[in-house]
PDB file of C-alpha atoms in Angstrom:
ATOM      1  CA  MET D  93       1.286  20.969  19.301  1.00  0.00           C
ATOM      2  CA  THR D  94      -2.168  20.628  18.015  1.00  0.00           C
ATOM      3  CA  ASN D  95      -2.920  20.007  14.317  1.00  0.00           C
ATOM      4  CA  ASP D  96      -4.362  23.487  13.868  1.00  0.00           C
ATOM      5  CA  GLN D  97      -1.103  24.850  15.212  1.00  0.00           C
ATOM      6  CA  ILE D  98       0.986  22.805  12.826  1.00  0.00           C
ATOM      7  CA  ILE D  99      -1.020  23.976   9.880  1.00  0.00           C
ATOM      8  CA  LEU D 100      -0.767  27.679  10.836  1.00  0.00           C
ATOM      9  CA  GLU D 101       2.956  27.385  11.507  1.00  0.00           C
ATOM     10  CA  VAL D 102       3.905  25.508   8.355  1.00  0.00           C
ATOM     11  CA  CYS D 103       1.568  27.559   5.984  1.00  0.00           C
ATOM     12  CA  ILE D 104       3.088  30.719   7.434  1.00  0.00           C
ATOM     13  CA  ASP D 105       6.576  29.615   6.560  1.00  0.00           C
ATOM     14  CA  VAL D 106       5.624  28.021   3.246  1.00  0.00           C
ATOM     15  CA  PHE D 107       3.429  30.776   1.750  1.00  0.00           C
ATOM     16  CA  GLN D 108       5.247  33.614   3.767  1.00  0.00           C
ATOM     17  CA  CYS D 109       1.844  34.968   4.818  1.00  0.00           C
ATOM     18  CA  ASN D 110       0.006  36.030   7.937  1.00  0.00           C
ATOM     19  CA  LYS D 111      -2.054  34.052  10.275  1.00  0.00           C
ATOM     20  CA  ASP D 112      -4.973  36.128   9.180  1.00  0.00           C
ATOM     21  CA  ASP D 113      -4.579  34.881   5.710  1.00  0.00           C
ATOM     22  CA  ILE D 114      -5.220  31.328   6.724  1.00  0.00           C
ATOM     23  CA  ILE D 115      -8.505  29.627   7.095  1.00  0.00           C
ATOM     24  CA  ILE D 116      -8.660  25.948   8.277  1.00  0.00           C
ATOM     25  CA  ASP D 117     -11.889  24.974   6.627  1.00  0.00           C
ATOM     26  CA  LYS D 118     -12.473  21.320   7.755  1.00  0.00           C
ATOM     27  CA  ARG D 119     -10.985  17.841   8.087  1.00  0.00           C
ATOM     28  CA  LEU D 120     -11.686  15.304   5.276  1.00  0.00           C
ATOM     29  CA  MET D 121     -12.901  12.216   6.704  1.00  0.00           C
ATOM     30  CA  GLY D 122     -12.261   8.623   5.459  1.00  0.00           C
ATOM     31  CA  GLY D 123      -8.774   7.601   6.387  1.00  0.00           C
ATOM     32  CA  MET D 124      -7.407   5.639   9.373  1.00  0.00           C
ATOM     33  CA  SER D 125      -3.896   6.798   9.173  1.00  0.00           C
ATOM     34  CA  ASN D 126      -3.657  10.608   8.087  1.00  0.00           C
ATOM     35  CA  TYR D 127      -5.304  13.677   8.978  1.00  0.00           C
ATOM     36  CA  THR D 128      -6.164  15.745   5.936  1.00  0.00           C
ATOM     37  CA  TYR D 129      -7.535  19.170   5.970  1.00  0.00           C
ATOM     38  CA  ILE D 130      -8.921  21.813   3.508  1.00  0.00           C
ATOM     39  CA  VAL D 131      -7.148  25.048   3.991  1.00  0.00           C
ATOM     40  CA  ALA D 132      -7.663  28.461   2.411  1.00  0.00           C
ATOM     41  CA  ILE D 133      -4.839  30.736   1.946  1.00  0.00           C
ATOM     42  CA  LYS D 134      -5.731  34.202   0.643  1.00  0.00           C
ATOM     43  CA  GLY D 135      -8.762  32.508  -0.877  1.00  0.00           C
ATOM     44  CA  GLN D 136      -6.823  29.627  -2.698  1.00  0.00           C
ATOM     45  CA  LYS D 137      -7.716  26.277  -1.409  1.00  0.00           C
ATOM     46  CA  TYR D 138      -5.323  23.448  -0.549  1.00  0.00           C
ATOM     47  CA  THR D 139      -5.189  20.183   1.211  1.00  0.00           C
ATOM     48  CA  PHE D 140      -2.808  19.733   4.128  1.00  0.00           C
ATOM     49  CA  ARG D 141      -1.899  16.369   5.262  1.00  0.00           C
ATOM     50  CA  ILE D 142      -0.562  15.482   8.641  1.00  0.00           C
ATOM     51  CA  PRO D 143       0.467  11.965   8.985  1.00  0.00           C
ATOM     52  CA  GLY D 144      -0.766   9.816  11.749  1.00  0.00           C
ATOM     53  CA  LYS D 145       1.281   8.365  14.532  1.00  0.00           C
ATOM     54  CA  LYS D 146       4.180   6.195  13.313  1.00  0.00           C
ATOM     55  CA  ALA D 147       3.185   6.578   9.684  1.00  0.00           C
ATOM     56  CA  GLU D 148       6.962   6.859   8.821  1.00  0.00           C
ATOM     57  CA  MET D 149       7.158   3.063   9.612  1.00  0.00           C
ATOM     58  CA  TYR D 150       5.129   2.310   6.431  1.00  0.00           C
ATOM     59  CA  VAL D 151       5.792   5.247   4.134  1.00  0.00           C
ATOM     60  CA  ASP D 152       9.216   6.419   2.831  1.00  0.00           C
ATOM     61  CA  ARG D 153       8.691  10.137   2.179  1.00  0.00           C
ATOM     62  CA  THR D 154      11.664  10.215  -0.340  1.00  0.00           C
ATOM     63  CA  VAL D 155      10.042   7.415  -2.241  1.00  0.00           C
ATOM     64  CA  GLU D 156       6.765   9.178  -2.171  1.00  0.00           C
ATOM     65  CA  LYS D 157       8.311  12.604  -3.559  1.00  0.00           C
ATOM     66  CA  TYR D 158       9.930  10.585  -6.351  1.00  0.00           C
ATOM     67  CA  HIS D 159       6.762   9.102  -7.466  1.00  0.00           C
ATOM     68  CA  ILE D 160       4.764  12.250  -7.198  1.00  0.00           C
ATOM     69  CA  GLU D 161       7.275  13.813  -9.568  1.00  0.00           C
ATOM     70  CA  MET D 162       7.152  10.820 -11.863  1.00  0.00           C
ATOM     71  CA  VAL D 163       3.173  11.179 -12.314  1.00  0.00           C
ATOM     72  CA  GLU D 164       3.123  14.838 -12.777  1.00  0.00           C
ATOM     73  CA  SER D 165       2.980  14.470 -16.622  1.00  0.00           C
ATOM     74  CA  LEU D 166       0.078  12.058 -16.389  1.00  0.00           C
ATOM     75  CA  ASP D 167      -2.268  14.762 -14.808  1.00  0.00           C
ATOM     76  CA  LEU D 168      -3.868  12.281 -12.463  1.00  0.00           C
ATOM     77  CA  ASN D 169      -2.688  13.751  -9.120  1.00  0.00           C
ATOM     78  CA  SER D 170      -3.312  17.050  -7.389  1.00  0.00           C
ATOM     79  CA  GLU D 171      -0.431  19.498  -7.767  1.00  0.00           C
ATOM     80  CA  VAL D 172       1.840  19.247  -4.687  1.00  0.00           C
ATOM     81  CA  VAL D 173       3.382  22.428  -3.527  1.00  0.00           C
ATOM     82  CA  TYR D 174       5.143  21.346  -0.420  1.00  0.00           C
ATOM     83  CA  LEU D 175       6.276  17.991   1.083  1.00  0.00           C
ATOM     84  CA  ASP D 176       8.352  17.770   4.261  1.00  0.00           C
ATOM     85  CA  LEU D 177      10.482  14.665   3.833  1.00  0.00           C
ATOM     86  CA  GLU D 178      11.061  14.287   7.558  1.00  0.00           C
ATOM     87  CA  LYS D 179       7.689  14.803   9.060  1.00  0.00           C
ATOM     88  CA  GLY D 180       5.510  13.971   6.083  1.00  0.00           C
ATOM     89  CA  TYR D 181       3.537  17.215   5.985  1.00  0.00           C
ATOM     90  CA  LYS D 182       2.269  17.700   2.503  1.00  0.00           C
ATOM     91  CA  ILE D 183       0.309  20.795   0.787  1.00  0.00           C
ATOM     92  CA  ALA D 184      -1.409  20.248  -2.484  1.00  0.00           C
ATOM     93  CA  HIS D 185      -3.839  22.243  -4.600  1.00  0.00           C
ATOM     94  CA  TYR D 186      -7.388  21.405  -3.690  1.00  0.00           C
ATOM     95  CA  ILE D 187      -9.311  19.568  -6.429  1.00  0.00           C
ATOM     96  CA  GLU D 188     -13.082  20.087  -6.321  1.00  0.00           C
ATOM     97  CA  GLY D 189     -14.774  16.804  -6.563  1.00  0.00           C
ATOM     98  CA  THR D 190     -16.239  13.779  -4.959  1.00  0.00           C
ATOM     99  CA  PRO D 191     -14.320  10.617  -3.780  1.00  0.00           C
ATOM    100  CA  LEU D 192     -15.901   7.539  -5.408  1.00  0.00           C
ATOM    101  CA  ASN D 193     -16.473   5.867  -2.071  1.00  0.00           C
ATOM    102  CA  GLU D 194     -19.109   8.649  -1.521  1.00  0.00           C
ATOM    103  CA  LEU D 195     -20.811   7.596  -4.674  1.00  0.00           C
ATOM    104  CA  ASN D 196     -21.517   4.269  -6.205  1.00  0.00           C
ATOM    105  CA  PRO D 197     -17.931   3.154  -7.384  1.00  0.00           C
ATOM    106  CA  THR D 198     -19.510   0.572  -9.766  1.00  0.00           C
ATOM    107  CA  ASP D 199     -20.985   3.387 -11.750  1.00  0.00           C
ATOM    108  CA  TYR D 200     -17.464   4.692 -12.734  1.00  0.00           C
ATOM    109  CA  LEU D 201     -15.734   1.367 -13.729  1.00  0.00           C
ATOM    110  CA  GLU D 202     -14.988   2.424 -17.228  1.00  0.00           C
ATOM    111  CA  GLU D 203     -13.387   5.748 -16.032  1.00  0.00           C
ATOM    112  CA  VAL D 204     -11.507   4.022 -13.233  1.00  0.00           C
ATOM    113  CA  SER D 205     -10.217   1.407 -15.842  1.00  0.00           C
ATOM    114  CA  ASN D 206      -9.092   4.235 -18.165  1.00  0.00           C
ATOM    115  CA  VAL D 207      -7.296   5.879 -15.398  1.00  0.00           C
ATOM    116  CA  LEU D 208      -5.322   2.638 -14.493  1.00  0.00           C
ATOM    117  CA  HIS D 209      -4.635   1.785 -18.028  1.00  0.00           C
ATOM    118  CA  LYS D 210      -3.065   5.443 -18.488  1.00  0.00           C
ATOM    119  CA  LEU D 211      -0.868   4.678 -15.481  1.00  0.00           C
ATOM    120  CA  HIS D 212      -0.031   1.048 -16.308  1.00  0.00           C
ATOM    121  CA  SER D 213       0.748   1.771 -20.094  1.00  0.00           C
ATOM    122  CA  SER D 214       2.626   4.900 -19.495  1.00  0.00           C
ATOM    123  CA  GLY D 215       6.000   3.038 -19.820  1.00  0.00           C
ATOM    124  CA  MET D 216       7.126   4.611 -16.423  1.00  0.00           C
ATOM    125  CA  LYS D 217       9.356   2.357 -14.365  1.00  0.00           C
ATOM    126  CA  SER D 218      10.299   3.306 -10.714  1.00  0.00           C
ATOM    127  CA  LYS D 219      13.548   2.526  -9.129  1.00  0.00           C
ATOM    128  CA  TYR D 220      11.481   1.327  -6.026  1.00  0.00           C
ATOM    129  CA  PRO D 221       9.563  -2.131  -6.394  1.00  0.00           C
ATOM    130  CA  TYR D 222       6.798  -2.665  -4.093  1.00  0.00           C
ATOM    131  CA  ASN D 223       7.963  -6.256  -3.148  1.00  0.00           C
ATOM    132  CA  PRO D 224       4.864  -7.624  -1.635  1.00  0.00           C
ATOM    133  CA  LEU D 225       6.261 -10.439   0.311  1.00  0.00           C
ATOM    134  CA  GLU D 226       9.406  -8.565   1.571  1.00  0.00           C
ATOM    135  CA  ARG D 227       6.878  -5.739   2.735  1.00  0.00           C
ATOM    136  CA  LEU D 228       4.671  -8.368   4.539  1.00  0.00           C
ATOM    137  CA  ALA D 229       7.656  -9.505   6.452  1.00  0.00           C
ATOM    138  CA  LYS D 230       8.864  -6.132   7.415  1.00  0.00           C
ATOM    139  CA  TYR D 231       5.201  -5.379   8.611  1.00  0.00           C
ATOM    140  CA  GLU D 232       5.323  -8.657  10.671  1.00  0.00           C
ATOM    141  CA  SER D 233       8.641  -7.489  12.251  1.00  0.00           C
ATOM    142  CA  TYR D 234       6.922  -4.408  13.725  1.00  0.00           C
ATOM    143  CA  THR D 235       4.507  -6.517  15.727  1.00  0.00           C
ATOM    144  CA  PHE D 236       7.370  -8.743  16.943  1.00  0.00           C
ATOM    145  CA  GLU D 237       8.848  -5.676  18.797  1.00  0.00           C
ATOM    146  CA  PHE D 238       5.821  -5.847  21.075  1.00  0.00           C
ATOM    147  CA  GLY D 239       6.137  -9.632  21.785  1.00  0.00           C
ATOM    148  CA  PHE D 240       3.164 -10.414  19.333  1.00  0.00           C
ATOM    149  CA  GLN D 241       2.959 -13.916  18.177  1.00  0.00           C
ATOM    150  CA  HIS D 242       0.677 -14.630  15.183  1.00  0.00           C
ATOM    151  CA  SER D 243      -2.042 -16.949  15.661  1.00  0.00           C
ATOM    152  CA  GLU D 244      -2.159 -20.344  14.117  1.00  0.00           C
ATOM    153  CA  ARG D 245      -4.901 -19.178  11.753  1.00  0.00           C
ATOM    154  CA  TYR D 246      -2.692 -16.509  10.546  1.00  0.00           C
ATOM    155  CA  GLN D 247       0.184 -18.751  10.123  1.00  0.00           C
ATOM    156  CA  SER D 248      -1.992 -21.261   8.186  1.00  0.00           C
ATOM    157  CA  LEU D 249      -3.386 -18.486   5.901  1.00  0.00           C
ATOM    158  CA  LYS D 250       0.158 -17.169   5.222  1.00  0.00           C
ATOM    159  CA  ALA D 251       1.535 -20.605   4.358  1.00  0.00           C
ATOM    160  CA  LYS D 252      -1.335 -21.016   1.896  1.00  0.00           C
ATOM    161  CA  LEU D 253      -0.660 -17.629   0.345  1.00  0.00           C
ATOM    162  CA  LEU D 254       3.070 -18.346  -0.008  1.00  0.00           C
ATOM    163  CA  GLY D 255       2.167 -21.850  -1.677  1.00  0.00           C
ATOM    164  CA  TYR D 256       0.565 -19.813  -4.442  1.00  0.00           C
ATOM    165  CA  ALA D 257       3.267 -17.109  -4.806  1.00  0.00           C
ATOM    166  CA  SER D 258       5.623 -18.976  -7.253  1.00  0.00           C
ATOM    167  CA  THR D 259       2.907 -19.384  -9.928  1.00  0.00           C
ATOM    168  CA  LEU D 260       0.889 -16.167  -9.311  1.00  0.00           C
ATOM    169  CA  ILE D 261       3.767 -13.471  -8.627  1.00  0.00           C
ATOM    170  CA  GLN D 262       5.297 -12.767 -12.074  1.00  0.00           C
ATOM    171  CA  PRO D 263       7.802  -9.932 -11.801  1.00  0.00           C
ATOM    172  CA  SER D 264       8.255 -10.001 -15.774  1.00  0.00           C
ATOM    173  CA  GLU D 265       4.826  -8.317 -15.960  1.00  0.00           C
ATOM    174  CA  TYR D 266       5.362  -5.572 -13.458  1.00  0.00           C
ATOM    175  CA  VAL D 267       4.643  -1.970 -14.339  1.00  0.00           C
ATOM    176  CA  PHE D 268       4.432   1.185 -12.230  1.00  0.00           C
ATOM    177  CA  THR D 269       1.311   0.954  -9.997  1.00  0.00           C
ATOM    178  CA  HIS D 270      -0.373   3.205  -7.580  1.00  0.00           C
ATOM    179  CA  GLY D 271      -0.361   0.545  -4.760  1.00  0.00           C
ATOM    180  CA  ASP D 272      -3.397   1.922  -2.807  1.00  0.00           C
ATOM    181  CA  CYS D 273      -5.919   2.789  -5.356  1.00  0.00           C
ATOM    182  CA  GLN D 274      -9.153   1.942  -3.176  1.00  0.00           C
ATOM    183  CA  ALA D 275     -12.353   3.819  -4.233  1.00  0.00           C
ATOM    184  CA  SER D 276     -11.839   6.589  -1.774  1.00  0.00           C
ATOM    185  CA  ASN D 277      -8.503   7.621  -3.610  1.00  0.00           C
ATOM    186  CA  PHE D 278     -10.454   8.215  -6.994  1.00  0.00           C
ATOM    187  CA  VAL D 279     -12.058  11.574  -7.156  1.00  0.00           C
ATOM    188  CA  LYS D 280     -14.699  12.455  -9.615  1.00  0.00           C
ATOM    189  CA  THR D 281     -13.920  16.093 -10.907  1.00  0.00           C
ATOM    190  CA  PRO D 282     -15.295  18.312 -13.690  1.00  0.00           C
ATOM    191  CA  ASP D 283     -12.167  17.347 -15.513  1.00  0.00           C
ATOM    192  CA  GLY D 284     -12.537  13.577 -15.252  1.00  0.00           C
ATOM    193  CA  ILE D 285     -11.413  11.037 -12.549  1.00  0.00           C
ATOM    194  CA  LYS D 286      -8.220  11.880 -10.641  1.00  0.00           C
ATOM    195  CA  LEU D 287      -6.075   9.493  -8.489  1.00  0.00           C
ATOM    196  CA  MET D 288      -4.845  10.733  -5.217  1.00  0.00           C
ATOM    197  CA  ASP D 289      -2.331   9.631  -2.518  1.00  0.00           C
ATOM    198  CA  TRP D 290       0.791   7.885  -4.005  1.00  0.00           C
ATOM    199  CA  GLU D 291       2.382   6.782  -0.636  1.00  0.00           C
ATOM    200  CA  PHE D 292       2.442   3.152  -1.675  1.00  0.00           C
ATOM    201  CA  SER D 293       3.360   3.309  -5.274  1.00  0.00           C
ATOM    202  CA  GLY D 294       6.006   1.255  -6.989  1.00  0.00           C
ATOM    203  CA  ASN D 295       6.740  -1.346  -9.486  1.00  0.00           C
ATOM    204  CA  ASN D 296       4.172  -4.207  -9.258  1.00  0.00           C
ATOM    205  CA  ASP D 297       1.676  -6.569 -11.038  1.00  0.00           C
ATOM    206  CA  PRO D 298      -0.938  -4.263 -12.605  1.00  0.00           C
ATOM    207  CA  LEU D 299      -3.637  -6.652 -11.121  1.00  0.00           C
ATOM    208  CA  TYR D 300      -2.379  -5.575  -7.708  1.00  0.00           C
ATOM    209  CA  ASP D 301      -4.047  -2.214  -8.241  1.00  0.00           C
ATOM    210  CA  ILE D 302      -7.312  -3.967  -9.401  1.00  0.00           C
ATOM    211  CA  ALA D 303      -7.296  -6.017  -6.091  1.00  0.00           C
ATOM    212  CA  CYS D 304      -6.853  -2.604  -4.288  1.00  0.00           C
ATOM    213  CA  PHE D 305      -9.983  -1.325  -5.596  1.00  0.00           C
ATOM    214  CA  GLY D 306     -11.771  -3.919  -3.632  1.00  0.00           C
ATOM    215  CA  ASP D 307     -10.540  -2.691  -0.294  1.00  0.00           C
ATOM    216  CA  PHE D 308     -13.505  -2.467   2.140  1.00  0.00           C
ATOM    217  CA  VAL D 309     -15.915  -3.722  -0.674  1.00  0.00           C
ATOM    218  CA  TYR D 310     -14.204  -6.711  -2.289  1.00  0.00           C
ATOM    219  CA  GLU D 311     -16.917  -7.038  -5.145  1.00  0.00           C
ATOM    220  CA  TYR D 312     -15.728  -3.801  -6.625  1.00  0.00           C
ATOM    221  CA  ALA D 313     -12.412  -5.396  -7.577  1.00  0.00           C
ATOM    222  CA  LEU D 314     -14.350  -8.449  -9.097  1.00  0.00           C
ATOM    223  CA  LYS D 315     -16.543  -6.078 -11.119  1.00  0.00           C
ATOM    224  CA  LEU D 316     -13.541  -3.865 -12.192  1.00  0.00           C
ATOM    225  CA  LEU D 317     -11.384  -6.793 -13.534  1.00  0.00           C
ATOM    226  CA  PRO D 318     -13.371  -7.777 -16.726  1.00  0.00           C
ATOM    227  CA  VAL D 319     -13.896  -4.021 -17.500  1.00  0.00           C
ATOM    228  CA  TYR D 320     -10.156  -3.358 -17.104  1.00  0.00           C
ATOM    229  CA  LEU D 321      -9.246  -6.423 -19.139  1.00  0.00           C
ATOM    230  CA  GLY D 322     -11.954  -5.880 -21.703  1.00  0.00           C
ATOM    231  CA  LYS D 323     -12.949  -9.430 -21.771  1.00  0.00           C
ATOM    232  CA  GLU D 324     -13.909 -12.239 -19.441  1.00  0.00           C
ATOM    233  CA  PRO D 325     -10.916 -12.882 -17.260  1.00  0.00           C
ATOM    234  CA  SER D 326      -8.973 -16.134 -17.312  1.00  0.00           C
ATOM    235  CA  VAL D 327      -8.681 -18.418 -14.342  1.00  0.00           C
ATOM    236  CA  LEU D 328      -5.242 -17.229 -13.836  1.00  0.00           C
ATOM    237  CA  GLU D 329      -6.369 -13.546 -13.850  1.00  0.00           C
ATOM    238  CA  TRP D 330      -9.016 -14.223 -11.371  1.00  0.00           C
ATOM    239  CA  ASN D 331      -6.554 -16.178  -9.243  1.00  0.00           C
ATOM    240  CA  LYS D 332      -4.163 -13.303  -9.257  1.00  0.00           C
ATOM    241  CA  VAL D 333      -6.648 -10.817  -8.043  1.00  0.00           C
ATOM    242  CA  TYR D 334      -7.914 -13.098  -5.222  1.00  0.00           C
ATOM    243  CA  PHE D 335      -4.379 -13.618  -4.466  1.00  0.00           C
ATOM    244  CA  TYR D 336      -3.453  -9.994  -4.099  1.00  0.00           C
ATOM    245  CA  MET D 337      -6.625  -9.247  -2.266  1.00  0.00           C
ATOM    246  CA  ALA D 338      -5.647 -12.179   0.296  1.00  0.00           C
ATOM    247  CA  PHE D 339      -2.077 -10.611   0.423  1.00  0.00           C
ATOM    248  CA  GLN D 340      -3.538  -7.040   1.249  1.00  0.00           C
ATOM    249  CA  ALA D 341      -5.761  -8.518   3.872  1.00  0.00           C
ATOM    250  CA  LEU D 342      -2.631 -10.090   5.610  1.00  0.00           C
ATOM    251  CA  GLN D 343      -0.710  -6.969   5.119  1.00  0.00           C
ATOM    252  CA  TRP D 344      -3.231  -4.754   6.621  1.00  0.00           C
ATOM    253  CA  HIS D 345      -3.925  -7.392   9.306  1.00  0.00           C
ATOM    254  CA  ASN D 346      -0.303  -6.638  10.639  1.00  0.00           C
ATOM    255  CA  VAL D 347      -0.717  -2.791  10.291  1.00  0.00           C
ATOM    256  CA  ALA D 348      -3.953  -2.934  12.279  1.00  0.00           C
ATOM    257  CA  MET D 349      -2.199  -4.833  15.048  1.00  0.00           C
ATOM    258  CA  TYR D 350       0.608  -2.444  15.168  1.00  0.00           C
ATOM    259  CA  LYS D 351      -1.845   0.490  15.373  1.00  0.00           C
ATOM    260  CA  GLU D 352      -3.423  -1.329  18.312  1.00  0.00           C
ATOM    261  CA  PHE D 353      -0.117  -1.675  20.022  1.00  0.00           C
ATOM    262  CA  ILE D 354       0.934   2.001  19.732  1.00  0.00           C
ATOM    263  CA  GLY D 355      -2.577   3.160  21.252  1.00  0.00           C
ATOM    264  CA  LEU D 356      -4.377   4.086  18.110  1.00  0.00           C
ATOM    265  CA  SER D 357      -7.589   2.341  18.944  1.00  0.00           C
ATOM    266  CA  ILE D 358      -7.950   4.660  21.874  1.00  0.00           C
ATOM    267  CA  ASP D 359      -6.568   7.811  19.999  1.00  0.00           C
ATOM    268  CA  LEU D 360      -8.612   7.355  16.665  1.00  0.00           C
ATOM    269  CA  GLY D 361     -11.684   5.513  18.174  1.00  0.00           C
ATOM    270  CA  PHE D 362     -11.273   2.514  15.986  1.00  0.00           C
ATOM    271  CA  ASP D 363     -11.059  -1.175  17.278  1.00  0.00           C
ATOM    272  CA  PHE D 364      -8.093  -2.209  15.510  1.00  0.00           C
ATOM    273  CA  VAL D 365      -8.040  -5.656  16.957  1.00  0.00           C
ATOM    274  CA  LYS D 366     -11.467  -6.377  15.388  1.00  0.00           C
ATOM    275  CA  ILE D 367     -10.242  -4.761  12.285  1.00  0.00           C
ATOM    276  CA  ALA D 368      -7.295  -7.173  12.214  1.00  0.00           C
ATOM    277  CA  ASP D 369      -9.515 -10.116  12.938  1.00  0.00           C
ATOM    278  CA  ASP D 370     -11.746  -9.040   9.994  1.00  0.00           C
ATOM    279  CA  TYR D 371      -8.875  -8.988   7.714  1.00  0.00           C
ATOM    280  CA  LEU D 372      -8.155 -12.604   8.510  1.00  0.00           C
ATOM    281  CA  ASP D 373     -11.897 -13.383   7.599  1.00  0.00           C
ATOM    282  CA  ASP D 374     -11.226 -11.594   4.323  1.00  0.00           C
ATOM    283  CA  ALA D 375      -7.988 -13.529   3.630  1.00  0.00           C
ATOM    284  CA  THR D 376      -9.777 -16.871   4.224  1.00  0.00           C
ATOM    285  CA  LEU D 377     -12.515 -15.849   1.733  1.00  0.00           C
ATOM    286  CA  PHE D 378      -9.937 -14.739  -0.968  1.00  0.00           C
ATOM    287  CA  LEU D 379      -7.592 -17.717  -0.596  1.00  0.00           C
ATOM    288  CA  ASN D 380     -10.693 -20.249  -0.644  1.00  0.00           C
ATOM    289  CA  SER D 381     -11.572 -18.598  -4.005  1.00  0.00           C
ATOM    290  CA  ILE D 382      -8.414 -19.426  -5.833  1.00  0.00           C
ATOM    291  CA  LYS D 383      -8.969 -22.326  -8.199  1.00  0.00           C
TER     292      LYS D 383
END
C-alpha cells in the first residue's frame, strides 16, 4: 500500500469523511526516519505521520502517547487527534510556521531557552526514564543481529565515554525532557515557538536537551548553553553538554548502521554508512573537548 493510500484509508475512517473531502497537499521534508504530510480534510489542515521502516525498534508508541498527553497543558505541541499505537500513524492539527532549521536558529536562542525552561521547570515527571547508557546498549544489540562488530575506533570512543559517565551522569538532577529537540523540531509560529515530535521524551538531564539542539550543527548547542543558564557555564556544565553530544553521536551511529542493514540507504537515498562514520568523527571531537 502506498503512503497516499494509507493516508486516504486512515483519514476516511478517523474523520468519517469521503475520499473527495481529503487533499494530500505535500510531504514535509527534513527527517530521515518518518514520512510526514500536510493533509487538508474539509478545508482543515493536519499533519499525517507515517513512521519509517522498523521505526518501532526505537519508539514505543504507548510511551509517546503518554508523553503527548503529559505536555498538553504546556501548549508547546500541536494538538494530536489520532495516534495508532500499533502502526504509529499520527494525525495532528497543522500549525502554520517555519522550523528553525529553515531560519537561523541562533537568532532564536532566547525563545528556545524559554521553551526549554517551561518544560524543564514544569515539575512534570514521567514514569519512563530515557536511560542513555541502557538505550545505547539496546541500539547496539540491533546491529548484532546482522553480525555487525563495532570497530576498534568505536570501542575506544565508547570506553572513553563510559569513563566519564560516573561523574557526568547525575540522575538526581533529572527532569522531564524532550529528548530530540534539534532545531527542526522547534517551529516559529505567530503564537511563539512550538516544540514538536515527542518520540524520545523521558526523564533525563536537562542539559541533554541543550546537546540535542546541536544535532547537525553542534555550535548551536554551544551558543544555547550560556543563554539557557543565564551565565557563563562552569567547566562541569560544558563537559556535560560535550558528553551528551558524544553520547548522541554514538547512539545515532548505531541507528545509522541499522538503517543501512535494513536497506534504507537504497530506499531513502541516504548513505547511512557515511553518516555512521561522520557520527564517529563527531564523537571524537566532543570527547576530546571534555576537560
